[in-house]
Tab-separated table of C-alpha atoms in Angstrom:
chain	number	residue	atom	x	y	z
A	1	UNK	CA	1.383	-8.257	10.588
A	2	UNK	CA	-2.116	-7.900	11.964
A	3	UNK	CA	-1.031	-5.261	14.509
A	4	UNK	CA	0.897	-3.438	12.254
A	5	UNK	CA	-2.432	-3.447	9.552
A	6	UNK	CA	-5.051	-2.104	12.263
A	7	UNK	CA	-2.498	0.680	12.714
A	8	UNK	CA	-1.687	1.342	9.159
A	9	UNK	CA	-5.505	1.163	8.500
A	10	UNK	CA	-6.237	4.065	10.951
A	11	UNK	CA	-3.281	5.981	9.110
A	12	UNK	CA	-4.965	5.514	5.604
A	13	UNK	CA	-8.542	6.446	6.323
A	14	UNK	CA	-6.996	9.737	7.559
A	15	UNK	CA	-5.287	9.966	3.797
A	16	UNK	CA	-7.833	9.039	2.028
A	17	UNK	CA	-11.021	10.417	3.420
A	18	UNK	CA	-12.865	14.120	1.715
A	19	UNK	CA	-10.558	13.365	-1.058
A	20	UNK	CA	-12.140	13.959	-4.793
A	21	UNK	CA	-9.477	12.513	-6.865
A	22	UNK	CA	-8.425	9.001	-7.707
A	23	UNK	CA	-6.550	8.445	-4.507
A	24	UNK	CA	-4.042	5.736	-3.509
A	25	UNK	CA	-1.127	5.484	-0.902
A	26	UNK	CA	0.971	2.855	0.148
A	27	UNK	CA	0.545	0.837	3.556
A	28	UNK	CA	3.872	-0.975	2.990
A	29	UNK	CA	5.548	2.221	2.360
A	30	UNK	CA	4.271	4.299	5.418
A	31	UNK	CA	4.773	1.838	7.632
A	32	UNK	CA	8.238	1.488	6.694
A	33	UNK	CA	9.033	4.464	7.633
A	34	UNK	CA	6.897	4.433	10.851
A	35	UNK	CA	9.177	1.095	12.058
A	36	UNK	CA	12.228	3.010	11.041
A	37	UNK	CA	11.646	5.588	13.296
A	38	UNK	CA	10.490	4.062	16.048
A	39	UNK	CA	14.018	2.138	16.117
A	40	UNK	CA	15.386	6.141	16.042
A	41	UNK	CA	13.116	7.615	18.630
A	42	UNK	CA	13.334	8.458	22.051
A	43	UNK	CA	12.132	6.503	24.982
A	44	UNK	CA	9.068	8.108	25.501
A	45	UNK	CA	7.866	8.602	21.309
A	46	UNK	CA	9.049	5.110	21.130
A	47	UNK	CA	6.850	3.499	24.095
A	48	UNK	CA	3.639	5.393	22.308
A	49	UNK	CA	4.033	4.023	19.238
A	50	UNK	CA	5.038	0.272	20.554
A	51	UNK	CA	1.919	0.602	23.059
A	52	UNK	CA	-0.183	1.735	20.217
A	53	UNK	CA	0.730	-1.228	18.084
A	54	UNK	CA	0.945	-3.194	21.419
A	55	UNK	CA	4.313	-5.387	20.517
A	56	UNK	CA	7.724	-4.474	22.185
A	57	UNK	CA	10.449	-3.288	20.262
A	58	UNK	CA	12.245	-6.510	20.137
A	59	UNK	CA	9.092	-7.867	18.305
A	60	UNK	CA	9.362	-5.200	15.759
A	61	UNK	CA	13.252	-5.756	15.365
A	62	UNK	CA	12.654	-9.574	14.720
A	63	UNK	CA	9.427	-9.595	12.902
A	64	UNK	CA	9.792	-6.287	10.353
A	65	UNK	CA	12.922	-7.841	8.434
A	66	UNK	CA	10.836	-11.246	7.957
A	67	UNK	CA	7.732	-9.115	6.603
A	68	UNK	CA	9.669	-7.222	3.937
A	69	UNK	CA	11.151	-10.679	3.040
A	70	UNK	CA	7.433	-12.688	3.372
A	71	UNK	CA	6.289	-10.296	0.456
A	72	UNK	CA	9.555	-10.056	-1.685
A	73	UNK	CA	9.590	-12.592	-5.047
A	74	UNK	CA	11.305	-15.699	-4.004
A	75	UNK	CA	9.925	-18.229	-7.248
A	76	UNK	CA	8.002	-15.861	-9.745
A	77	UNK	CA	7.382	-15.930	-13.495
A	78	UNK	CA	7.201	-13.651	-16.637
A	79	UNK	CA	8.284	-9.527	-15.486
A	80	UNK	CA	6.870	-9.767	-11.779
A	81	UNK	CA	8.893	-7.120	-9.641
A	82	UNK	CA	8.798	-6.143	-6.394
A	83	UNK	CA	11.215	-3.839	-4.853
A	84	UNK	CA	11.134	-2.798	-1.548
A	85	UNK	CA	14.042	-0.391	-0.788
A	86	UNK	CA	14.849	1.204	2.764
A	87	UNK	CA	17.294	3.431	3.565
A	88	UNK	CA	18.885	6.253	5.815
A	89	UNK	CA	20.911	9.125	4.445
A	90	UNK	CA	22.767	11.245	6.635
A	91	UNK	CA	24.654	14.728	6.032
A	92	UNK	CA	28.599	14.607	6.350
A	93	UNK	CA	28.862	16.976	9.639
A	94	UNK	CA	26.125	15.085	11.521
A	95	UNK	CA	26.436	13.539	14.699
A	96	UNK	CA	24.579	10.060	15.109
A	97	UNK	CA	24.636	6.875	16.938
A	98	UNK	CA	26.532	4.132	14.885
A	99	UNK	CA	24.636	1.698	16.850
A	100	UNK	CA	21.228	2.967	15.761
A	101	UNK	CA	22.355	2.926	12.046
A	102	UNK	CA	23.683	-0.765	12.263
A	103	UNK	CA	19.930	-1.424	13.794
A	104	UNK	CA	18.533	-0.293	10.750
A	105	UNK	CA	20.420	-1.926	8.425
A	106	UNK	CA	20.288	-4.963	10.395
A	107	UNK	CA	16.460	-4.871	11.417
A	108	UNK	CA	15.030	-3.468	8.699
A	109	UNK	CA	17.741	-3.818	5.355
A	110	UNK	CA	17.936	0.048	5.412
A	111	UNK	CA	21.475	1.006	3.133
A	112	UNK	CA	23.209	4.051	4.912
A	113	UNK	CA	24.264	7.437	2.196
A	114	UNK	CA	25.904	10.041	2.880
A	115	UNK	CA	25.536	13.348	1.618
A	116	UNK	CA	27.583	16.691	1.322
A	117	UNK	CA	25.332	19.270	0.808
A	118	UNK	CA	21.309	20.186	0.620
A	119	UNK	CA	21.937	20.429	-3.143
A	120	UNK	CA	24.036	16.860	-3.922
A	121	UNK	CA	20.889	15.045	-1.677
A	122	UNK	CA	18.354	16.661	-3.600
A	123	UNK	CA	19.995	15.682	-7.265
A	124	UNK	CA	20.596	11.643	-5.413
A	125	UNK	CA	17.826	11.214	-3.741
A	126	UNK	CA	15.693	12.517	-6.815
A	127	UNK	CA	17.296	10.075	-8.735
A	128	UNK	CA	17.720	7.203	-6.550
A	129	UNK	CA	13.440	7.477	-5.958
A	130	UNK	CA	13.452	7.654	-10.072
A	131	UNK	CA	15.364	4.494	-10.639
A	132	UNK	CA	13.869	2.563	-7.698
A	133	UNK	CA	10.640	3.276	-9.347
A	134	UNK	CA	11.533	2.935	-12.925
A	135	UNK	CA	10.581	6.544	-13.320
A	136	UNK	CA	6.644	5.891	-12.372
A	137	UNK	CA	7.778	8.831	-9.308
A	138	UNK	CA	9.841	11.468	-10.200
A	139	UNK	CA	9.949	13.857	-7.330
A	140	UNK	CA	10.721	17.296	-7.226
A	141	UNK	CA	13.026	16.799	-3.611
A	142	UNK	CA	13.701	20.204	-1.529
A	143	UNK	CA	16.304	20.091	1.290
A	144	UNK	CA	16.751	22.372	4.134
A	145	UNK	CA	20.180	23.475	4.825
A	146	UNK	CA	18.632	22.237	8.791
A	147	UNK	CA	17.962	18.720	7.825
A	148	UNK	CA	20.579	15.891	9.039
A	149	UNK	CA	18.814	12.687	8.277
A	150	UNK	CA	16.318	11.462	5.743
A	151	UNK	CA	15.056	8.223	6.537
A	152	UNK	CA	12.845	6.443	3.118
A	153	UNK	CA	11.375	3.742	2.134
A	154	UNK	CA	10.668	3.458	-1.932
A	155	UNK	CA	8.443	0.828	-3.422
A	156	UNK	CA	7.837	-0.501	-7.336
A	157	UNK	CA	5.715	-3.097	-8.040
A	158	UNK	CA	4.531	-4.726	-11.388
A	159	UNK	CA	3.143	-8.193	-12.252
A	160	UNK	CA	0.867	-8.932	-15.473
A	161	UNK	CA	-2.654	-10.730	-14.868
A	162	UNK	CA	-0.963	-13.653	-17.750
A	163	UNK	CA	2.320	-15.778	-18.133
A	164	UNK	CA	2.853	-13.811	-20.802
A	165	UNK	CA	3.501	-10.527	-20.533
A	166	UNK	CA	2.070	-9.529	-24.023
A	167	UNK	CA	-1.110	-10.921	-23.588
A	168	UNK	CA	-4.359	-8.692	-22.215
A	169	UNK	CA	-7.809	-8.845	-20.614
A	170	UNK	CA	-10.424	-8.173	-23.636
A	171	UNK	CA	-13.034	-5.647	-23.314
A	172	UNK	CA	-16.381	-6.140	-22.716
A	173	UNK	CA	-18.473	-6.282	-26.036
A	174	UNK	CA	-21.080	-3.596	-24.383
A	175	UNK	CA	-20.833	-0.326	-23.131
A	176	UNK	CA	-21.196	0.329	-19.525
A	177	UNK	CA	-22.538	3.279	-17.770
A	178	UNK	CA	-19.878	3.917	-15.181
A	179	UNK	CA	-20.801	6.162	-12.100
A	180	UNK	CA	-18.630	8.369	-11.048
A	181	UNK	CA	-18.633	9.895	-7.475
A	182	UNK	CA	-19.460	13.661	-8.782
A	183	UNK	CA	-22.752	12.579	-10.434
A	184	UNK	CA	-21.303	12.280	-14.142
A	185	UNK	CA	-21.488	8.966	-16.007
A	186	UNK	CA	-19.206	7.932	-18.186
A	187	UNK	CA	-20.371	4.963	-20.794
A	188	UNK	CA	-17.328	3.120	-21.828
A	189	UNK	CA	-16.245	-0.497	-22.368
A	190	UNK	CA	-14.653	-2.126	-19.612
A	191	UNK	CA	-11.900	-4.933	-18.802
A	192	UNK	CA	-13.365	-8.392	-18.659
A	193	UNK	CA	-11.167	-10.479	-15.524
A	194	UNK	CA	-10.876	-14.009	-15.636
A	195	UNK	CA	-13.222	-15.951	-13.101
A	196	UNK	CA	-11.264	-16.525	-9.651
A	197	UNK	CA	-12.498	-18.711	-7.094
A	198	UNK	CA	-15.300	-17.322	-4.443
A	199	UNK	CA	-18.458	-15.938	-4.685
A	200	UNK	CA	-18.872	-11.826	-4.307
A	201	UNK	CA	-18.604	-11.183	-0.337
A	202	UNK	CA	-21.903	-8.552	0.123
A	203	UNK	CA	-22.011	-6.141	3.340
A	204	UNK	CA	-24.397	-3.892	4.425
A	205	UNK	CA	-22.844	-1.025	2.771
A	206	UNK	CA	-20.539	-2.339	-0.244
A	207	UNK	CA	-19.785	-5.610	-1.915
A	208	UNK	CA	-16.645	-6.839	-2.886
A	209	UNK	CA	-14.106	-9.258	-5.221
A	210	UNK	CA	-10.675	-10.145	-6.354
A	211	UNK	CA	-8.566	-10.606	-9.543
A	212	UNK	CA	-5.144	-11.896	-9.075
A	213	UNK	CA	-2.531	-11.256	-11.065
A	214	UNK	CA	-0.267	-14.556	-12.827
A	215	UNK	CA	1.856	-14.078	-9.643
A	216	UNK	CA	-1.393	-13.939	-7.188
A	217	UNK	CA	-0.626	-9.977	-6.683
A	218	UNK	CA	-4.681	-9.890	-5.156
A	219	UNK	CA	-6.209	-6.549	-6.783
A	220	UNK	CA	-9.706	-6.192	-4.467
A	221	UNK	CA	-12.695	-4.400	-5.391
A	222	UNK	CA	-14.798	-2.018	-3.298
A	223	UNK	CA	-17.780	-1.352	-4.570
A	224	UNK	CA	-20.382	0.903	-2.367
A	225	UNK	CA	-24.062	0.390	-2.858
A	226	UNK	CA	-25.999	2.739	-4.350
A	227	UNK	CA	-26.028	6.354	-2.219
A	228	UNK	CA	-23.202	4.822	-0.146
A	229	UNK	CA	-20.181	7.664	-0.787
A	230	UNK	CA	-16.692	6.172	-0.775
A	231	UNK	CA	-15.808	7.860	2.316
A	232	UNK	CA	-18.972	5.835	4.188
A	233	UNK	CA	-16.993	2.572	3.166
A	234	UNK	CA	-13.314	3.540	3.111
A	235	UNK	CA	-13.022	2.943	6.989
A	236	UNK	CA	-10.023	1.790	8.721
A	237	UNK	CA	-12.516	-1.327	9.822
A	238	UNK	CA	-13.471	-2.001	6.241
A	239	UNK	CA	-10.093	-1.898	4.627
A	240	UNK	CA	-8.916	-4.598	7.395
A	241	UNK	CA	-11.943	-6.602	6.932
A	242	UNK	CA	-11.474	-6.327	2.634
A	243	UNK	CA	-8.172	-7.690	3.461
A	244	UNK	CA	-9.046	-10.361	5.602
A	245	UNK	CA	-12.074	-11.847	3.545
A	246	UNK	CA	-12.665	-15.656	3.361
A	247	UNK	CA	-14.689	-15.792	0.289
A	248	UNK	CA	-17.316	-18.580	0.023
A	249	UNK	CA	-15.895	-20.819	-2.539
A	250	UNK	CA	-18.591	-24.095	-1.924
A	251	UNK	CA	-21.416	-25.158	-0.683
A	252	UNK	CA	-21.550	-28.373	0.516
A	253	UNK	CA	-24.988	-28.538	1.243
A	254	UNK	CA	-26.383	-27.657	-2.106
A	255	UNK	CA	-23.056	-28.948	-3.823
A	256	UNK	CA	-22.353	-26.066	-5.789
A	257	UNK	CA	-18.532	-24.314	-6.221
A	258	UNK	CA	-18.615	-20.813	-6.948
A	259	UNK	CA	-16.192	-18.850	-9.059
A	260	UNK	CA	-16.613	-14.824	-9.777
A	261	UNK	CA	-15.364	-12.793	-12.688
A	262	UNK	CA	-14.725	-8.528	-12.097
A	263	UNK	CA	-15.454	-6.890	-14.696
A	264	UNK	CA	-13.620	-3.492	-14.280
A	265	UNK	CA	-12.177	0.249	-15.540
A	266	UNK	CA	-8.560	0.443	-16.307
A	267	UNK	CA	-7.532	3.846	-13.972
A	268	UNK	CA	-4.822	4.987	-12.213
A	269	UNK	CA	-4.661	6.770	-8.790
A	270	UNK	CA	-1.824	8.509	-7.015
A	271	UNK	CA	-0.886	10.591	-3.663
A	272	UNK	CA	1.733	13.160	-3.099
A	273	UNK	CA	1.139	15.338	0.352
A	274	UNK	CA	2.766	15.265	3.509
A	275	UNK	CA	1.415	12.864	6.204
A	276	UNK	CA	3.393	13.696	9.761
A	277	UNK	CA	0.093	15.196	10.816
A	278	UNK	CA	-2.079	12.045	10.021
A	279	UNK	CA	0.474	9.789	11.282
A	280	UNK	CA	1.804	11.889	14.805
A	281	UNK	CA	-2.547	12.445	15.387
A	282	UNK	CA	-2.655	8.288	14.814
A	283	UNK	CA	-0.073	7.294	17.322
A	284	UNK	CA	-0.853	9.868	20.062
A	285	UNK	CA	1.828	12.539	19.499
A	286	UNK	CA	1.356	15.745	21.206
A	287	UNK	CA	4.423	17.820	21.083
A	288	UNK	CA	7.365	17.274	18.732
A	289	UNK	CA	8.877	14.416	17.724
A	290	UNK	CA	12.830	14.065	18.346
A	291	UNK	CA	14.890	10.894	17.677
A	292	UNK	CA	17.034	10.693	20.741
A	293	UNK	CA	18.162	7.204	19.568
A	294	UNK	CA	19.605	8.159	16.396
A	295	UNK	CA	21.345	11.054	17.258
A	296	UNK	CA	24.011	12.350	19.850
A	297	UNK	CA	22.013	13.566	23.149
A	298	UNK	CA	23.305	17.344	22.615
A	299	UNK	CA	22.770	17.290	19.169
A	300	UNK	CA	19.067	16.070	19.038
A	301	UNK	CA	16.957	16.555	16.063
A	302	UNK	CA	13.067	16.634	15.628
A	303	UNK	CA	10.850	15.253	12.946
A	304	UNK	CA	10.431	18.136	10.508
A	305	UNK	CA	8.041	16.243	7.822
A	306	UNK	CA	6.983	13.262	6.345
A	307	UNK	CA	6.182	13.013	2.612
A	308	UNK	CA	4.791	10.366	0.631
A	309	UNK	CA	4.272	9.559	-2.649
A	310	UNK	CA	2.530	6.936	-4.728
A	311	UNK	CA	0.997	6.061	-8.052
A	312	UNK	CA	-0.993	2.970	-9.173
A	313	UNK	CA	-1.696	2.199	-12.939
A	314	UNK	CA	-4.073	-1.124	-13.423
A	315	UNK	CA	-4.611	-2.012	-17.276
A	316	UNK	CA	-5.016	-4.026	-19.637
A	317	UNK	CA	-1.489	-5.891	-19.069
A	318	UNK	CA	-1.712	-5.883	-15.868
A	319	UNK	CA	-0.817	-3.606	-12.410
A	320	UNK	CA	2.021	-1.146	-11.753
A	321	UNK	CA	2.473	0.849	-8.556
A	322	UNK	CA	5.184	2.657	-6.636
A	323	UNK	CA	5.948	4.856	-3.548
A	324	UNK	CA	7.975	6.494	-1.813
A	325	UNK	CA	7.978	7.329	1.982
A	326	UNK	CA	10.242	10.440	3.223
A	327	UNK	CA	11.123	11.393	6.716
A	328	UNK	CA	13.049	14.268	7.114
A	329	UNK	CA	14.793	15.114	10.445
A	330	UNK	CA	16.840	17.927	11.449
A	331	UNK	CA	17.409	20.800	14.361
A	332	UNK	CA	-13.790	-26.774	-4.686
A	333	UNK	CA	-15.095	-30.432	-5.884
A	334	UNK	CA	-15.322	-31.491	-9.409
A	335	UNK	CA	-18.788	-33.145	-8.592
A	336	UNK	CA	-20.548	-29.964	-7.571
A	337	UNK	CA	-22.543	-27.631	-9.774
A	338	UNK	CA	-20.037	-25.271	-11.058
A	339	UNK	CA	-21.825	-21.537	-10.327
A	340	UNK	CA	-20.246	-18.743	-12.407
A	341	UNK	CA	-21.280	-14.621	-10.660
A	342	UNK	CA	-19.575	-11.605	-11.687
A	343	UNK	CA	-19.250	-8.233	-9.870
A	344	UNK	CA	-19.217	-5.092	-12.176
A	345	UNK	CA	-17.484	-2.443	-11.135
A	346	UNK	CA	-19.764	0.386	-12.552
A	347	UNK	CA	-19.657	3.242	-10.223
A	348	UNK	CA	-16.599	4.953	-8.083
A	349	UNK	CA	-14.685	2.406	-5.629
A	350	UNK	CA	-12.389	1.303	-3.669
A	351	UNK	CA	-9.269	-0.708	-3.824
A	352	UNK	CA	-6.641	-2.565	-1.820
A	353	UNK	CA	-3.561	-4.271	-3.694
A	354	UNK	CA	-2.204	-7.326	-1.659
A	355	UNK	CA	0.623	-9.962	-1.569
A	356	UNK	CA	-0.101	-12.789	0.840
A	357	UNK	CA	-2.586	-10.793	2.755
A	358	UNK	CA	-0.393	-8.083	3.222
A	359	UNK	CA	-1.629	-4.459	2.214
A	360	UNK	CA	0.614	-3.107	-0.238
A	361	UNK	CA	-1.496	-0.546	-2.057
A	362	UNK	CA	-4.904	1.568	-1.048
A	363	UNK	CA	-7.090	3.943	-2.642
A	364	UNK	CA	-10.234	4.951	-4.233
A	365	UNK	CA	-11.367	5.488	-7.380
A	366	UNK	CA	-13.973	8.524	-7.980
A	367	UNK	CA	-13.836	9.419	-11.549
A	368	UNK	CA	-12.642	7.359	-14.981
């Protein structure tokens, strides 16, 4: 999991940095589809990206099927959902390796599809990205009459921050003058969290909380000092490190617990824009990319694109995010001193969405 997060981190600074929007792509998603292909890729695309992420591909076999189950609901309350749906779809007349295909369903839970014609795949797959997501992406799919394979990963998520459904975080009683990364200010009311246990983590650049949702879905908050940009802060090393914080919940020594309220901006944030440039630049790939181990030798295929898509809404209910990932191939103590902090989220930041420390969402937030 840690490898795979110091590569995926590289990956979504290169998304996310000069963008202007509110931005957000999906770690979980991407590398998805990264594993999937290493399991289809020649022997020499497949020893870059296993040296990169320095495991062998035996690791990734046993290890990616146990992630996708590590974050999937096993005991979970009121409407929590997460989906995590893989899968490989492959045009009638193609030639493949059956023995690939049984890797990926086998490795990484991919279902195989078949499909007739450019036209039928672009009316199923636009649908079957629609349903998976509960219609939160509905893509406008184009197929080349070249393309064999399409190898995907799509993602839904949605959890409330109470038991109940229903229920909602008030808003603040004042206004708040919110920052946004063009220079405007918006005043507005805000969402006031619940107090969760830690004390705001403070860097040299940013400082940073959490609000969980009812099923501990862990919504972090990136906020930049100010004249820090978002880009300054939205580094591969800083999204690993916002996942990885160990927030100072006591001190023993002055016998005091700490517990920290956000007070934040419903927004949403979404990405649609190819990525095989980002991704190919990240592992070290020079010339074209063909997966040798997926199809016949005299019928091999390159990596024509890579598309991803992904949308995040966080409100008053609670947080609801999907993506989808194409690849296209073809030719404390009660005795302390209980000490309450909050961190307002008043000017343009960043965001990670997590499940048991694992990266499911990303983005930044320039403008409400």
């Amino acid at each position: 999991t840690k490898k795979l997060h110091v590569f995926g981190s590289e990956i979504i600074e290169k998304l996310l940095r000069g963008s202007e929007t509110n931005t957000c792509v999906s770690f979980f998603s991407i590398i998805s589809v990264v594993t999937m292909l290493t399991e289809c890729s020649g022997d020499d695309v497949r020893a870059l990206i296993l040296n990169k992420l320095d495991m062998t591909i035996e690791d990734m076999r046993t290890n990616m099927i146990k992630l996708i189950k590590s974050v999937s609901p096993s005991n979970s309350y009121c409407d929590y959902v997460l989906d995590v749906c893989n899968s490989i779809w492959i045009r009638n007349n193609a030639q493949y390796s059956q023995e690939c295909v049984n890797n990926l369903a086998s490795y990484f839970a991919a279902t195989t599809f078949g499909f007739t014609d450019s036209a039928a795949a672009e009316a199923a797959i636009s649908a079957y990205i629609s349903a998976n997501t509960n219609g939160l992406i509905n893509p406008t799919i184009q197929i080349d009459d070249s393309v064999q394979f399409i190898i995907m990963n799509v993602l839904y998520l949605k959890d409330s921050w109470y038991l109940d459904p229903n229920w909602e975080l008030s808003e603040t009683e004042t206004t708040y003058d919110f920052f946004n990364a063009n220079g405007t200010i918006k005043t507005t009311k805000l969402l006031e969290g619940f107090y969760c246990d830690g004390r705001v983590a403070t860097f040299p650049t940013y400082k940073q909380f959490y609000i969980n949702t009812y099923n501990y879905v862990k919504l972090t908050f990136m906020v930049p000092n100010e004249g820090v940009s978002l880009d300054e802060i939205m580094t591969k090393e800083n999204i690993e490190t916002a996942r990885n914080t160990k927030y100072i919940t006591t001190d023993r020594e002055l016998k005091e617990d700490y517990h920290t309220n956000c007070i934040f901006p419903e927004f949403e944030a979404d990405y649609s824009d190819q990525i095989l440039g980002a991704i190919k630049e990240t592992i070290g790939i020079e010339n074209r990319w063909y997966l040798d181990s997926l199809s016949i030798k005299e019928t091999t295929v390159p990596v024509i694109a890579i598309d991803h898509q992904a949308k995040l809404i966080v409100d008053a209910k609670g947080i609801v995010g999907a993506a989808a990932t194409e690849m296209y191939a073809g030719a404390g103590l009660e005795t302390n001193r209980q000490v309450y902090e909050t961190l307002e989220v008043t000017r343009a930041f960043g965001f990670l969405v997590t499940i048991g420390n694992v990266n499911i969402f990303t983005g930044k937030v320039n403008a409400i």
